[in-house]
Short mmCIF file of C-alpha atoms and ligand atoms in Angstrom, two decimals:
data_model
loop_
_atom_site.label_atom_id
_atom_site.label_comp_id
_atom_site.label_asym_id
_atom_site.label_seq_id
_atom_site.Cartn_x
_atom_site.Cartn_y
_atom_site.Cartn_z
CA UNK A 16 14.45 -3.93 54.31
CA UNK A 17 17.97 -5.07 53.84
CA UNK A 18 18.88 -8.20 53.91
CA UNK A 19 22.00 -8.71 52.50
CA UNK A 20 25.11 -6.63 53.79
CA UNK A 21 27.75 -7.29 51.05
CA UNK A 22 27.00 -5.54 47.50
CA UNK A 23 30.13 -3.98 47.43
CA UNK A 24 32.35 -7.42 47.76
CA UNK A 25 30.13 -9.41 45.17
CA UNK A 26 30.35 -6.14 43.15
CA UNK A 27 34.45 -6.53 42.96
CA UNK A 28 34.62 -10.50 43.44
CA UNK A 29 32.49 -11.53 40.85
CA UNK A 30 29.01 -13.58 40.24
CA UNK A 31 27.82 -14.21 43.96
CA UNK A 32 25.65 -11.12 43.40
CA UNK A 33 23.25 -9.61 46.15
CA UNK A 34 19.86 -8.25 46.18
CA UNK A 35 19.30 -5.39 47.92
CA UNK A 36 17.22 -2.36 48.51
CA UNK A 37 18.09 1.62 48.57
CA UNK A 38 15.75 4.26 49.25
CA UNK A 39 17.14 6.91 47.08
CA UNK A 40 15.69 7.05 44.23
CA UNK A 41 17.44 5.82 41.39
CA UNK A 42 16.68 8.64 39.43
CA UNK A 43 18.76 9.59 36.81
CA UNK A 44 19.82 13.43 36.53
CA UNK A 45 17.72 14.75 34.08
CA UNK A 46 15.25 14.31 37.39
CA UNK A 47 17.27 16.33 39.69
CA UNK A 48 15.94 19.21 40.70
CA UNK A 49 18.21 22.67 40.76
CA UNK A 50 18.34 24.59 43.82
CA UNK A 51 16.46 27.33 43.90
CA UNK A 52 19.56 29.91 44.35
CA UNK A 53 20.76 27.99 40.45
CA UNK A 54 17.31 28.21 39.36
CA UNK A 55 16.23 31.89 40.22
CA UNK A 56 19.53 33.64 40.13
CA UNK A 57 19.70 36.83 38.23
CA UNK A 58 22.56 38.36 36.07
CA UNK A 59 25.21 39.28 38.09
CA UNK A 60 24.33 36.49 40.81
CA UNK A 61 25.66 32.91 40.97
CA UNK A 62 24.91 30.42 43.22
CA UNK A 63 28.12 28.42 44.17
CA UNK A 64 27.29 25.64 46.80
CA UNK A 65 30.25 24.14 49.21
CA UNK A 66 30.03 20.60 50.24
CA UNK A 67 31.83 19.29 52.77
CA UNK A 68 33.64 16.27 54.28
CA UNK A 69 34.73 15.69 57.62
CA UNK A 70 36.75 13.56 59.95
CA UNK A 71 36.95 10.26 57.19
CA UNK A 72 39.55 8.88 58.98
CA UNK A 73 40.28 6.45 56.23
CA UNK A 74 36.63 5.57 56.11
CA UNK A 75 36.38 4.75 52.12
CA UNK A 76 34.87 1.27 52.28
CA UNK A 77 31.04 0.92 53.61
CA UNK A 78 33.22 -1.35 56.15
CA UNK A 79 33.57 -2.47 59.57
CA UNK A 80 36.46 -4.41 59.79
CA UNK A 81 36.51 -5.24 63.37
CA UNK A 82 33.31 -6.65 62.41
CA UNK A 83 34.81 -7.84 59.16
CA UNK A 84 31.26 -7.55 58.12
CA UNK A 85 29.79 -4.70 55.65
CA UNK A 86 27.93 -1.67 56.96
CA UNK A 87 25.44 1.00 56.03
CA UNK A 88 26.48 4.05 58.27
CA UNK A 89 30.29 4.92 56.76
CA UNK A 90 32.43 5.32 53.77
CA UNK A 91 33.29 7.87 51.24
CA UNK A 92 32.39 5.78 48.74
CA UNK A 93 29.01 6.33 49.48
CA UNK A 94 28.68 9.72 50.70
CA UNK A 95 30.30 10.10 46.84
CA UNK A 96 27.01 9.45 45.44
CA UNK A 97 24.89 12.07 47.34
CA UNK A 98 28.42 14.47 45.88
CA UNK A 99 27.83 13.69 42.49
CA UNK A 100 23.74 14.48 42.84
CA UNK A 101 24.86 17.88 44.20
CA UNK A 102 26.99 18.36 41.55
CA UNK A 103 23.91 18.02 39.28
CA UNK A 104 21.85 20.16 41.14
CA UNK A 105 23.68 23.49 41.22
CA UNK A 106 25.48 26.22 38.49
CA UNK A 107 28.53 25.77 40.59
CA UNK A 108 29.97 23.49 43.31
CA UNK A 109 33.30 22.85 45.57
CA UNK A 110 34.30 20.14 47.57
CA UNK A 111 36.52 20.44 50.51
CA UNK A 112 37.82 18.17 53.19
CA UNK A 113 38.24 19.33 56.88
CA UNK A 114 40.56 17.02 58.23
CA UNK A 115 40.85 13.87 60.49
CA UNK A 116 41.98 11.50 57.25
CA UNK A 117 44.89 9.17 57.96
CA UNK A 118 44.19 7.46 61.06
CA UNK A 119 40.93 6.03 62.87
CA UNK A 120 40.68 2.73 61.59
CA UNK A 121 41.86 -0.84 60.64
CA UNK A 122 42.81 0.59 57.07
CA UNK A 123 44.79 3.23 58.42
CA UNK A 124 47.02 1.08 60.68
CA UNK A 125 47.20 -1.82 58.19
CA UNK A 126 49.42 1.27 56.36
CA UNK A 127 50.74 3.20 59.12
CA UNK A 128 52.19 -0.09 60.82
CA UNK A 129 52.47 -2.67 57.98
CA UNK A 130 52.71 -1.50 54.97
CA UNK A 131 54.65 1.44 55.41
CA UNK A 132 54.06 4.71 53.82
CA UNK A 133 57.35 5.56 52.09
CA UNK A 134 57.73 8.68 49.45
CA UNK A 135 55.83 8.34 46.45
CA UNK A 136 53.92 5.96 47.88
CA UNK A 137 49.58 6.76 47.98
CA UNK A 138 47.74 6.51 50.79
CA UNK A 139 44.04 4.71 50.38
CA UNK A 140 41.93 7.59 51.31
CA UNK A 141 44.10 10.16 49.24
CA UNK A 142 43.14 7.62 46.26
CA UNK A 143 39.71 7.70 47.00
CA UNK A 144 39.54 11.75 47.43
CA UNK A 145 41.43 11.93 43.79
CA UNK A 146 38.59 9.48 42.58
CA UNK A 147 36.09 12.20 44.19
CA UNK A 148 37.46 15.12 42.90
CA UNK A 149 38.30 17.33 45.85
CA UNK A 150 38.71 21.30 45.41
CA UNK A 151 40.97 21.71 49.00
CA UNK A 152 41.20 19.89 52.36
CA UNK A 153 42.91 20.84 55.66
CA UNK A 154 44.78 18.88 58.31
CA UNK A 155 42.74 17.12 61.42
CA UNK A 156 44.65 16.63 64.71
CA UNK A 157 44.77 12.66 64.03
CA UNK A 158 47.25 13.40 60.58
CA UNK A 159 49.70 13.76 63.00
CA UNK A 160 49.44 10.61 64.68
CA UNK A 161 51.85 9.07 63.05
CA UNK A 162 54.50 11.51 62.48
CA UNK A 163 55.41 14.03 60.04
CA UNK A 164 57.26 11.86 57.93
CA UNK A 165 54.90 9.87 57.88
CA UNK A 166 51.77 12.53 57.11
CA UNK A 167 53.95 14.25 54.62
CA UNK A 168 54.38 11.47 52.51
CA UNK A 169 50.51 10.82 52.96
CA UNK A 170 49.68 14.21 51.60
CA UNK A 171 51.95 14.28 48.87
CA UNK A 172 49.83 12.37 46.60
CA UNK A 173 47.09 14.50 46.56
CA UNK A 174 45.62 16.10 43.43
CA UNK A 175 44.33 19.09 45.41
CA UNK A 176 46.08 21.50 48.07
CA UNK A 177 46.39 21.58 51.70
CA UNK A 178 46.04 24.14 53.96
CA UNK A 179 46.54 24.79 57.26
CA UNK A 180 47.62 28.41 59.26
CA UNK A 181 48.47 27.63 62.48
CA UNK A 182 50.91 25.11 62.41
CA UNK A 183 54.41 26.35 61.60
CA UNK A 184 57.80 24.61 61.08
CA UNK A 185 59.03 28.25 62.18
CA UNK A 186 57.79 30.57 64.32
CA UNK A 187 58.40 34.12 63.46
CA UNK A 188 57.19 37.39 65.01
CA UNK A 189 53.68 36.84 64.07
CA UNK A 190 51.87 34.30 62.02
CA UNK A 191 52.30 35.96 58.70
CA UNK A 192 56.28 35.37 59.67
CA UNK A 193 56.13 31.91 60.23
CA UNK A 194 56.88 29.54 57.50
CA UNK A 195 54.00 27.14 58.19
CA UNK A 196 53.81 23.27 57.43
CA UNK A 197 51.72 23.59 54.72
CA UNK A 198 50.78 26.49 53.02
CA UNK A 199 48.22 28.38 55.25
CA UNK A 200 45.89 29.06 52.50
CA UNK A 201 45.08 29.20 48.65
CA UNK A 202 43.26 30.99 46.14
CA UNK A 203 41.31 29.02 44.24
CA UNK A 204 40.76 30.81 40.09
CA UNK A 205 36.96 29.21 39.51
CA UNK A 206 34.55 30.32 36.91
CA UNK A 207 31.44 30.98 38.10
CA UNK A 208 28.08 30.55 35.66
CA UNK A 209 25.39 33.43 36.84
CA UNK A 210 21.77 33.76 36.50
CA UNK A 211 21.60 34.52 32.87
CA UNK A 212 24.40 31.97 31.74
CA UNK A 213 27.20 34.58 31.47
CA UNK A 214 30.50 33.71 33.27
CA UNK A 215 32.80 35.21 35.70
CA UNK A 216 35.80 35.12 37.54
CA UNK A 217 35.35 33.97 40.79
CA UNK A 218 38.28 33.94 43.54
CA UNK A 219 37.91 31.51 46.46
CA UNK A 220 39.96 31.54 49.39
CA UNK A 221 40.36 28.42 51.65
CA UNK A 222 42.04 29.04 55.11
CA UNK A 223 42.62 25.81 57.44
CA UNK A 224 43.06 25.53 61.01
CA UNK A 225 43.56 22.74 63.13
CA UNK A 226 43.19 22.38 67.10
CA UNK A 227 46.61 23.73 68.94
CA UNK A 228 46.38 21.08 71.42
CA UNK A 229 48.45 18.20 68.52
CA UNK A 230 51.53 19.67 70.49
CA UNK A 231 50.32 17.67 73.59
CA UNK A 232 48.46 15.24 72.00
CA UNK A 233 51.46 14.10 69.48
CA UNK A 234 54.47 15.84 71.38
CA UNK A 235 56.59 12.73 70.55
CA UNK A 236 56.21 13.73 67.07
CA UNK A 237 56.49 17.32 67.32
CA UNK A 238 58.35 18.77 70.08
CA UNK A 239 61.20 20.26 68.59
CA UNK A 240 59.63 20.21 64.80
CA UNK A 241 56.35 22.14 64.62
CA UNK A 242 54.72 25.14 66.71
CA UNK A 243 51.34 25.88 66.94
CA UNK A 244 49.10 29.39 67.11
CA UNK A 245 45.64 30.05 68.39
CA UNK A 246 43.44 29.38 65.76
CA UNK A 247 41.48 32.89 65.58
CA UNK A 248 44.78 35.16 66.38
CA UNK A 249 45.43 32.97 62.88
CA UNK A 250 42.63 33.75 61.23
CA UNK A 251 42.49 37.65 61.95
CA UNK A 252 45.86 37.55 60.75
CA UNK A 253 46.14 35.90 57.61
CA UNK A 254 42.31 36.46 56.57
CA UNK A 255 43.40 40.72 55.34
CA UNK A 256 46.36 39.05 53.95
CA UNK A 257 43.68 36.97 51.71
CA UNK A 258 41.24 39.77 51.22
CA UNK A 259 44.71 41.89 49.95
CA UNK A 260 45.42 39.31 47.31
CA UNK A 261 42.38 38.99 45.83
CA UNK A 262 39.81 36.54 47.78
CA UNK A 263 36.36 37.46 46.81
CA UNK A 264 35.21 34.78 49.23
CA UNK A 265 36.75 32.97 51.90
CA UNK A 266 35.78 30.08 53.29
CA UNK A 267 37.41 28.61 56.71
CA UNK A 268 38.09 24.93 56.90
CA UNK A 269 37.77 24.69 61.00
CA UNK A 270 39.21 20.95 62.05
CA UNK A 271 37.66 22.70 65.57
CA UNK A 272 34.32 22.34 67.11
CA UNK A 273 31.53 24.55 67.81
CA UNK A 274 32.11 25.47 71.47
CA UNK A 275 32.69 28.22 73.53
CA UNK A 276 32.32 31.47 72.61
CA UNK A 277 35.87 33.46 73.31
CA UNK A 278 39.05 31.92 74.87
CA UNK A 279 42.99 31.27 74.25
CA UNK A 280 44.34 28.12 72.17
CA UNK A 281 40.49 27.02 72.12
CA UNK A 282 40.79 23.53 70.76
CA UNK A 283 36.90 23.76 69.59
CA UNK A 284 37.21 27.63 68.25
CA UNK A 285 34.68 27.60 65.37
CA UNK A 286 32.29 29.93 67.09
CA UNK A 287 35.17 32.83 67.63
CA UNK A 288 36.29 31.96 64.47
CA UNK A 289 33.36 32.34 62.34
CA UNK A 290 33.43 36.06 63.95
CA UNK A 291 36.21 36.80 62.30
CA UNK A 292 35.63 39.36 59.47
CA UNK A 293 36.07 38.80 55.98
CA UNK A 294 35.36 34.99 56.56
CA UNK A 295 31.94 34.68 54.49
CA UNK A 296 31.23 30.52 55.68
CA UNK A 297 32.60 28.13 58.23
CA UNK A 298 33.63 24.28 57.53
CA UNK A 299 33.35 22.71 61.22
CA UNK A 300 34.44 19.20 62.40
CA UNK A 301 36.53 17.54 65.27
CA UNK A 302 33.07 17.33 66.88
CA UNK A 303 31.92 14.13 65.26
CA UNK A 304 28.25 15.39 65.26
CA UNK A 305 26.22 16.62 62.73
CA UNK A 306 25.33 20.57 62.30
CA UNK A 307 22.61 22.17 61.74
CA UNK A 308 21.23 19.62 64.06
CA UNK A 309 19.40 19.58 67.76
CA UNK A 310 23.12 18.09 69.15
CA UNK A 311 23.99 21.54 69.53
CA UNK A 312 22.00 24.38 71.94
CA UNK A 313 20.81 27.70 70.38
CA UNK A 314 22.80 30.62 71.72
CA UNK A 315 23.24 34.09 70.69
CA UNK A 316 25.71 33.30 68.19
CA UNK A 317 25.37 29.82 67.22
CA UNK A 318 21.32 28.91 65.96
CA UNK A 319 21.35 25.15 65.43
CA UNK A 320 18.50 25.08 63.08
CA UNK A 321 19.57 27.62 60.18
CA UNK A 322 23.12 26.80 60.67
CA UNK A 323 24.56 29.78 61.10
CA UNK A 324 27.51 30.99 63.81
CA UNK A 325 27.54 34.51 64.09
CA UNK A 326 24.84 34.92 61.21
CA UNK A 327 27.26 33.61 58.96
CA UNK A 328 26.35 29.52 57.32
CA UNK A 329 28.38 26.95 59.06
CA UNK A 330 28.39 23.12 58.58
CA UNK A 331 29.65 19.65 60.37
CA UNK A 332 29.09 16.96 57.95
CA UNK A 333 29.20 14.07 61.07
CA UNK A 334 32.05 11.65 60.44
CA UNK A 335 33.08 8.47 58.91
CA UNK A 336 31.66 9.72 55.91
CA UNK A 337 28.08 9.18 57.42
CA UNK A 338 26.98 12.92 56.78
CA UNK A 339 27.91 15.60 53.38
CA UNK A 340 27.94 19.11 54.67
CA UNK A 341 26.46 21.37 52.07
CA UNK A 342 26.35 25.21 52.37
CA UNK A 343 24.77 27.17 49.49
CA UNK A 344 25.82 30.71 48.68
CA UNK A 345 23.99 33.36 46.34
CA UNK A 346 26.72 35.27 45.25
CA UNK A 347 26.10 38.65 44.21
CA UNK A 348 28.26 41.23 41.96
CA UNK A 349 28.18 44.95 42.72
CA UNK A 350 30.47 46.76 40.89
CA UNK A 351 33.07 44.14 40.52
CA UNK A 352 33.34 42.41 44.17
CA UNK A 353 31.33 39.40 45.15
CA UNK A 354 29.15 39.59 48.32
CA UNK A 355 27.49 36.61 50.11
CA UNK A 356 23.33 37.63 50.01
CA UNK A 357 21.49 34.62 50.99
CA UNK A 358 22.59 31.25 52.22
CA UNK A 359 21.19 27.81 53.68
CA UNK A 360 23.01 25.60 55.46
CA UNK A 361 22.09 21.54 55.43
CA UNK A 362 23.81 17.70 55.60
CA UNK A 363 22.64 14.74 53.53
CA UNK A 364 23.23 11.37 55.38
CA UNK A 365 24.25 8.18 54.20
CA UNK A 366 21.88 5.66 55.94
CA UNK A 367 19.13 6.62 58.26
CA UNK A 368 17.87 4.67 61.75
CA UNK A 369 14.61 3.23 61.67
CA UNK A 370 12.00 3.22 64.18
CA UNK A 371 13.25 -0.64 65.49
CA UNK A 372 16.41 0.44 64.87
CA UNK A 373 17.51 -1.14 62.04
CA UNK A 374 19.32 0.93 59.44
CA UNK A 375 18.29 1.86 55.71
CA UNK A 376 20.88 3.09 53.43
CA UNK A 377 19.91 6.08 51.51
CA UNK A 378 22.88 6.10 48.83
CA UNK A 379 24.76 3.23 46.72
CA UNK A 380 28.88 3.05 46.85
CA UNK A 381 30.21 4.50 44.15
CA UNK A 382 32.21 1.68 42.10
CA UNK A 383 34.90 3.66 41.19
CA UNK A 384 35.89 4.89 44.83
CA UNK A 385 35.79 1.18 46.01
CA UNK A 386 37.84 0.33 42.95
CA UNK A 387 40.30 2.78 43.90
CA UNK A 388 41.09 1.57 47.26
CA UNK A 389 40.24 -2.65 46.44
CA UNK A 390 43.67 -3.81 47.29
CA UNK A 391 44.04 -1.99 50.67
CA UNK A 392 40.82 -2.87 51.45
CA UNK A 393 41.13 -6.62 50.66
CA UNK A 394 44.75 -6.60 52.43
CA UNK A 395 43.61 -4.90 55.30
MN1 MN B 424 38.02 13.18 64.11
MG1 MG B 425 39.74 15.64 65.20
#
């Protein structure tokens, strides 16, 4: 039922105004409904949910500008408004990025090859995450596309940290001895609220981890600059390291899909990964599919319909911005340490495909992202 594909443009260039139809409802939040892990937890137990975006790659605008004509299936602009609904609905929330940012489309070559990214200059899509509010992100094989320089510069204006472990500017005798590109992980101070209002200190670690296979990939870039690890010899080494200074949870950012099972320099090592101990939920991407979802088989360790890897809650929020990845925790404290005692695992999509295969957006763009990014978007 929608006619009209430009609300966005009219929005920002004035009176030609649009009609047109979401589904969501337009609600306001005093109508949003609290999870059930905000609205039954006890003292002592918070729920904290984790949302998740993956593999934007510079996807802001609801945009197809090969096209040149508006669309309903991408943009962070509109999965923003299915963020800020979570938000509502739960005691405490993150938002994290798993990679593939800088590069994928017009947008990102428009800067990459025209307009130059040069220090202290701010890349579109980090403008639109600032808009957002991002807790952390990590670093997708395709930031490297376009050299270090060039990705440094990109990161740089970020109001939120990057992480990434397995990429090093120098190696040393084991990945706690390299100096890495970024730092490999933080430690996020949050205050969680509990069941009975009271609050507490809450220590999140964030661990990234990006496929090893950039140094074939981009070797013009990075022979001779960075080195890479195996993504779970990473993990199991950095993840005590975490648990020494202080994580009470630890999530892993995985720019890695869910694939085999065991292996060296896996490029998709989420399902190893999330057997690492200590790591209490998994951010997957790389894929470009959606999980929990029937893309993915059921094996022993991986059950596509709870969305859990090795028992523990995993996500893949699609890509383009067309899915959120959100992964609920009940958090309980015994004694003074925080343990992980129920979890879901689900995505919220932007648009969804009708029966005769038109589309139906489910969300509205958020002004304020497309307001952000209106001048790259218009020059691009
Ligand atoms: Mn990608
Ligand atoms: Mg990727």
């Amino acid at each position: 039922n929608i006619k009209n594909r430009e609300p966005e443009m009219s929005r920002l260039k004035g009176p030609a105004m649009s009609r047109r139809t979401f589904l969501s409802t337009t609600a306001g939040a005093s109508l949003i409904a609290l999870h059930p892990f905000s609205a039954h937890a006890s003292a002592g137990q918070a729920h904290l949910r984790i949302m998740e975006t993956t593999d934007l790659h510079v996807h802001v605008w609801p945009y197809d500008y090969y096209g040149d004509r508006a669309v309903d299936t991408v943009g962070l602009a509109r999965t923003a408004a299915h963020i800020s609904d979570i938000r509502a609905e739960a005691s405490n929330s993150m938002l994290l990025d798993n990679g593939d940012l800088i590069q994928g489309n017009p947008m990102g070559d428009y800067i990459a090859y025209e307009r130059g990214m040069k220090a202290g200059d701010m890349h579109p899509i980090i403008e639109a995450m600032n808009v957002v509010g991002f807790d952390a992100a990590t670093i997708g094989n395709h930031e490297f596309n376009y050299g270090l320089e060039f990705l440094m510069n990109s990161t740089a204006g970020s109001n939120f940290p990057f992480v990434l472990a397995n990429v090093a500017t120098a190696q040393g005798a084991g990945p706690r001895d390299d100096t890495t590109l970024f730092q490999p992980y933080v430690i996020l101070d949050r205050t969680v609220v509990d069941g009975s209002g009271a609050e507490h200190a809450l220590k999140v670690g964030i661990i990234g981890f990006t496929p090893p296979q950039i140094m074939n990939w981009d070797r013009k870039h990075l022979e001779g600059n960075v080195e890479v690890r195996d993504i779970v010899a990473t993990a199991k080494a950095f993840v005590p390291q975490m648990k020494e200074a202080g994580a009470d949870i630890i999530i892993a950012l995985s720019h890695s899909g869910i694939g085999p099972e065991s292996g060296e320099m896996l490029e998709n090592a989420s399902v190893p990964l999330a057997a690492v101990e200590g790591i209490d939920a998994i951010m997957t991407g790389h894929h470009h599919l959606v999980f929990p979802g029937p893309r993915y088989e059921a094996t022993s360790a991986v059950d596509p319909e709870k969305g859990t890897i090795h028992g523990k809650p995993a996500v893949m929020g699609g890509f383009w911005g067309s899915h959120l990845g959100v992964i609920d925790l009940l958090l309980e404290n015994e004694g003074g340490a925080w343990r992980v005692v129920s979890h879901e695992s689900a995505t919220r999509a932007i648009s969804k495909r009708n029966e005769d295969r038109s589309i139906t957006a489910l969300v509205e763009s958020q002004p304020d992202v497309l307001e952000a990014t209106a001048s790259a978007h218009e020059e691009t």
